[in-house]
Short mmCIF file of C-alpha atoms in Angstrom, two decimals:
data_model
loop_
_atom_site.label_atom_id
_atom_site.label_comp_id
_atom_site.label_asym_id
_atom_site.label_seq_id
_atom_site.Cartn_x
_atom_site.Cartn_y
_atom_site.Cartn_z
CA UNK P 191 31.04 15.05 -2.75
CA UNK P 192 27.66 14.66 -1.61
CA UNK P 193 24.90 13.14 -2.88
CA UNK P 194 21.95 15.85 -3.89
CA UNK P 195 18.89 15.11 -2.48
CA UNK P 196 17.09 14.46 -5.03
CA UNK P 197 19.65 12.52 -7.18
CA UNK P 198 18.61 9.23 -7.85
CA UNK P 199 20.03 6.41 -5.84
CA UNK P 200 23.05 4.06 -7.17
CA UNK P 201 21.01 0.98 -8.24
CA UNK P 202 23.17 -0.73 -4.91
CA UNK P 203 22.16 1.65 -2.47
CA UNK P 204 18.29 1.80 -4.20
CA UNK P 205 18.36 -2.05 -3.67
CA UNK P 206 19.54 -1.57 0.25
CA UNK P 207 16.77 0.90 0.65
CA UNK P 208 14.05 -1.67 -1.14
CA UNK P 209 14.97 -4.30 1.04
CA UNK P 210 15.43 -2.47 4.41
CA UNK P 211 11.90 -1.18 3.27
CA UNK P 212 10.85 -5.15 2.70
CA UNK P 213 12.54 -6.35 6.21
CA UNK P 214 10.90 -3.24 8.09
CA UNK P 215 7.34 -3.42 7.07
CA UNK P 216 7.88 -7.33 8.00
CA UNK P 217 9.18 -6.77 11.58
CA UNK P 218 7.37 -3.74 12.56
CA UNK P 219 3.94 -5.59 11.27
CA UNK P 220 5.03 -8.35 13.85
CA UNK P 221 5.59 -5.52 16.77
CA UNK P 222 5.89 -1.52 16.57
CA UNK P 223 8.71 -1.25 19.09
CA UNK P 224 11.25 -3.62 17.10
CA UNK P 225 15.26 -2.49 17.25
CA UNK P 226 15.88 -0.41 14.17
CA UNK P 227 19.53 -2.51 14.80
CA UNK P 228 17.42 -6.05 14.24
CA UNK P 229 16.03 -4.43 11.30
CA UNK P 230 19.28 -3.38 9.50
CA UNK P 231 21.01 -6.61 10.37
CA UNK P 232 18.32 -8.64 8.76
CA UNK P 233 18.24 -6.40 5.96
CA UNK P 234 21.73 -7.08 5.83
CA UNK P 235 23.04 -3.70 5.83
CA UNK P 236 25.57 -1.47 8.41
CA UNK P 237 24.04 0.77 10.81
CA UNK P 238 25.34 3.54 8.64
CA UNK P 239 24.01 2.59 5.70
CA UNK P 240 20.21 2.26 7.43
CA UNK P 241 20.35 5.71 9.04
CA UNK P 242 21.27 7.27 5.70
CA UNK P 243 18.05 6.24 4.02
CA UNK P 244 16.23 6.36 7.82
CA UNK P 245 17.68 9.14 10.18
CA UNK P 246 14.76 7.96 12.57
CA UNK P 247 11.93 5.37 13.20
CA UNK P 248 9.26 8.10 12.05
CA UNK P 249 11.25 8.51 8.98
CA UNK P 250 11.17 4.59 8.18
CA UNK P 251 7.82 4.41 9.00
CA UNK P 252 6.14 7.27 7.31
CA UNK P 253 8.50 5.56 3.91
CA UNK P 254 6.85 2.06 4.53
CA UNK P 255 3.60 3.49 4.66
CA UNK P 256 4.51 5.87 1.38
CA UNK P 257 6.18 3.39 -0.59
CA UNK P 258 3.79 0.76 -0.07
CA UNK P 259 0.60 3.32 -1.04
CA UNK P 260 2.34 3.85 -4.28
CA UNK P 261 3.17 0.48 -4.73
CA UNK P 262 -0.38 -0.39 -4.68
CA UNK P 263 -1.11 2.87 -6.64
CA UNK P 264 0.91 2.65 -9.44
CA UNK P 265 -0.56 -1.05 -10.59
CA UNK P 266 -3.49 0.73 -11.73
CA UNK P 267 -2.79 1.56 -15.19
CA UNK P 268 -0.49 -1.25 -16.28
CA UNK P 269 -3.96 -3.16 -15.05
CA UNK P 270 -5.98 -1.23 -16.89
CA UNK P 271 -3.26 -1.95 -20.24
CA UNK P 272 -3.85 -5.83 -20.02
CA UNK P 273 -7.31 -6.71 -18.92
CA UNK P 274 -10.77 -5.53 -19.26
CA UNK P 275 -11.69 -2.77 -16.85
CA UNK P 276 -14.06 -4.86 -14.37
CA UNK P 277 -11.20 -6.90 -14.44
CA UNK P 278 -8.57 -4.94 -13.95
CA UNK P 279 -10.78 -2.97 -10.91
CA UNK P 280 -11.37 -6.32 -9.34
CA UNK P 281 -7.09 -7.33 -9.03
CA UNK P 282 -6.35 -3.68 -7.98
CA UNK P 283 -8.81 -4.04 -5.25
CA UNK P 284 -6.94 -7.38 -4.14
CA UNK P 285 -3.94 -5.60 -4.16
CA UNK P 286 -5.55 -3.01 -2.43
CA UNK P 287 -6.31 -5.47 0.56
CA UNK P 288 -2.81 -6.70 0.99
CA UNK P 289 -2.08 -2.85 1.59
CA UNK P 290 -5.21 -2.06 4.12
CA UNK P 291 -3.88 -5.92 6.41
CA UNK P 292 -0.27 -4.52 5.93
CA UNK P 293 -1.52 -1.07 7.22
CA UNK P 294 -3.72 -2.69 9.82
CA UNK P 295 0.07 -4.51 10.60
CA UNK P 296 1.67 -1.58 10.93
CA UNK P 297 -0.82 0.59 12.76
CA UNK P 298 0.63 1.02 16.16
CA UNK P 299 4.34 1.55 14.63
CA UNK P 300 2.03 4.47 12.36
CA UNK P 301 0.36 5.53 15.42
CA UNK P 302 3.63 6.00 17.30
CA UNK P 303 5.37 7.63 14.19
CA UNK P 304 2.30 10.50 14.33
CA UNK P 305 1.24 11.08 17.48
CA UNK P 306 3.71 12.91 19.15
CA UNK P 307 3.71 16.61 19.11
CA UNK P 308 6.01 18.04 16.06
CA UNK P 309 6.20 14.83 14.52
CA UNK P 310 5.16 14.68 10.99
CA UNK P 311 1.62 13.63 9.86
CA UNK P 312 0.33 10.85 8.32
CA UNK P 313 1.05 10.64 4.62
CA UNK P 314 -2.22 11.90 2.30
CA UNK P 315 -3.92 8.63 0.41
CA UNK P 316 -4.52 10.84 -3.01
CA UNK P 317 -2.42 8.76 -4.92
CA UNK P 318 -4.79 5.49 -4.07
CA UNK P 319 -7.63 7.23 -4.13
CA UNK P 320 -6.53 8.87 -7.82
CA UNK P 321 -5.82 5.09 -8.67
CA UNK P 322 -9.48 3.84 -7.60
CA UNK P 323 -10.63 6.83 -9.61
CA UNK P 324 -8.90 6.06 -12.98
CA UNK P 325 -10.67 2.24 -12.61
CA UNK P 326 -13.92 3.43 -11.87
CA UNK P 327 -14.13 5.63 -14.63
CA UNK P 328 -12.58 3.02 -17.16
CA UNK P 329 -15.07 0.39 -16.02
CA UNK P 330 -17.94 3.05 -16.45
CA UNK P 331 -17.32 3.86 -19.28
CA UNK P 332 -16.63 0.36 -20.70
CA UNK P 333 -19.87 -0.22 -19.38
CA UNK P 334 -19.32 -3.17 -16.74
CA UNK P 335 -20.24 -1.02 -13.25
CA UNK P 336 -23.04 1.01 -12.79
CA UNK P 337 -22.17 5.10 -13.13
CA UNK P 338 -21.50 7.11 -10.53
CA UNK P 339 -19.33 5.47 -8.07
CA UNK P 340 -16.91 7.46 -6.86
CA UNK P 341 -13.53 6.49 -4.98
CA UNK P 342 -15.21 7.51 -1.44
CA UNK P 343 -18.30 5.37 -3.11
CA UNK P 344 -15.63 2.74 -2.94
CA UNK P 345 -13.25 2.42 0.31
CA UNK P 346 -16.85 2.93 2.17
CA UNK P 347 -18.13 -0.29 0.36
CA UNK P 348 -14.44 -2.21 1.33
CA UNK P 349 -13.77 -0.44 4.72
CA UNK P 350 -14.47 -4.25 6.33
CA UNK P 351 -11.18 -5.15 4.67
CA UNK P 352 -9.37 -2.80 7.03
CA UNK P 353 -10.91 -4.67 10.20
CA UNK P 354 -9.76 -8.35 9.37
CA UNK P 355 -7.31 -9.08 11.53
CA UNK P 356 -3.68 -9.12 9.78
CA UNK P 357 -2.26 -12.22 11.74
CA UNK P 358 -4.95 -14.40 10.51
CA UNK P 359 -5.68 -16.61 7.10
CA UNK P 360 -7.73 -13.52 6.25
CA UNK P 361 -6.98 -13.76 2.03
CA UNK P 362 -10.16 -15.82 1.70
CA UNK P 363 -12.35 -13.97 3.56
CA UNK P 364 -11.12 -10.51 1.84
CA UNK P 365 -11.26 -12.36 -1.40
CA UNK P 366 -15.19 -13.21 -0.94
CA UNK P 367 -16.04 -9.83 0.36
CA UNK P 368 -14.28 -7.93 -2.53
CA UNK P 369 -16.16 -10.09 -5.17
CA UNK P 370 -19.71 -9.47 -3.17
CA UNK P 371 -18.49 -6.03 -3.69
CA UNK P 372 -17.50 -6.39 -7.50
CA UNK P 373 -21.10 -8.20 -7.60
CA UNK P 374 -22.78 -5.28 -6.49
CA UNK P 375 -20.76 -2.54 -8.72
CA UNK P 376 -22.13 -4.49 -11.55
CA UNK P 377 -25.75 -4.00 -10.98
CA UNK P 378 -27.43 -1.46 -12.83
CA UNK P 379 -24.34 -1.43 -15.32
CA UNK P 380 -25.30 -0.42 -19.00
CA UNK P 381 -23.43 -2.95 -20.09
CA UNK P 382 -24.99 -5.96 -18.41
#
């Protein structure tokens, strides 16, 4: 009997998927034409097994690039649920920066995965930019950024993050640029 599609996984074969996911967005951040073989056999799983979750290359790439948007997305209220808004703003946006040098990582294997003719586009960002959205609005209204910014307001201010290149120490560098941009939300805040 098969599987419907969308049954939920057997916790073995989610935790196959989560680390062929892992090994992938590794490899193909070091080069966009990597062996999907390489892949499964560092991921330690058959051949079988990897074409089930990832019929194609496209398929595993257009997954990385989902399942890493919503990893990023999805911190954003639990954030909100332990720190102060600012605060909580400030670590999503760090965690939005390993996502942008992981995305700069895998833009060629992206690139390759969308540009062909019939081949499927580019996963939509809404759920990061609904993310940004919920912080902004929390910090506004606890009074620690000035009103108005919007999540466009936003990825313009941090777009720099997305040209850092990914092979370098480039943590420290992000790190200072997101807090000038923190520094600069906070101006004009009601609250300050």
């Amino acid at each position: 009997m098969r599987q419907k599609k969308d049954a939920p996984l057997r916790s073995d074969a989610q935790r196959n998927r989560e680390r062929i996911l892992e090994v992938a967005l590794e490899e193909l951040t070091r080069s966009a034409d990597v062996p999907l073989s390489a892949i499964a056999k560092k991921a330690g799983v058959g051949q079988g097994t990897f074409y089930r979750h990832f019929p194609t290359r496209e398929a595993l790439v257009l997954e990385i690039y989902r399942h890493e948007m919503h990893q990023v997305a999805d911190t954003a209220a639990p954030l909100l649920e332990s720190r102060e808004p600012d605060r909580a703003l400030r670590e999503w946006m760090d965690r939005l920066a390993r996502f942008a040098l992981a995305k700069a990582g895998l833009a060629d294997a992206i690139r390759q995965a969308t540009s062909a003719p019939g081949q499927p586009a580019k996963p939509g960002h809404a759920p990061v930019t609904e993310a940004a959205e919920l912080l902004l609005r929390a910090a506004e209204e606890a009074g620690t950024i000035r009103p108005g910014i919007t999540a466009d307001d936003l990825f313009l201010l941090i777009g720099g993050l997305w040209t850092l290149p990914p092979g370098t120490d480039w943590q420290p560098r992000a790190t200072r640029l997101l807090d000038f941009v923190m520094d600069g939300l906070r101006v004009g805040a009601p609250g300050r």
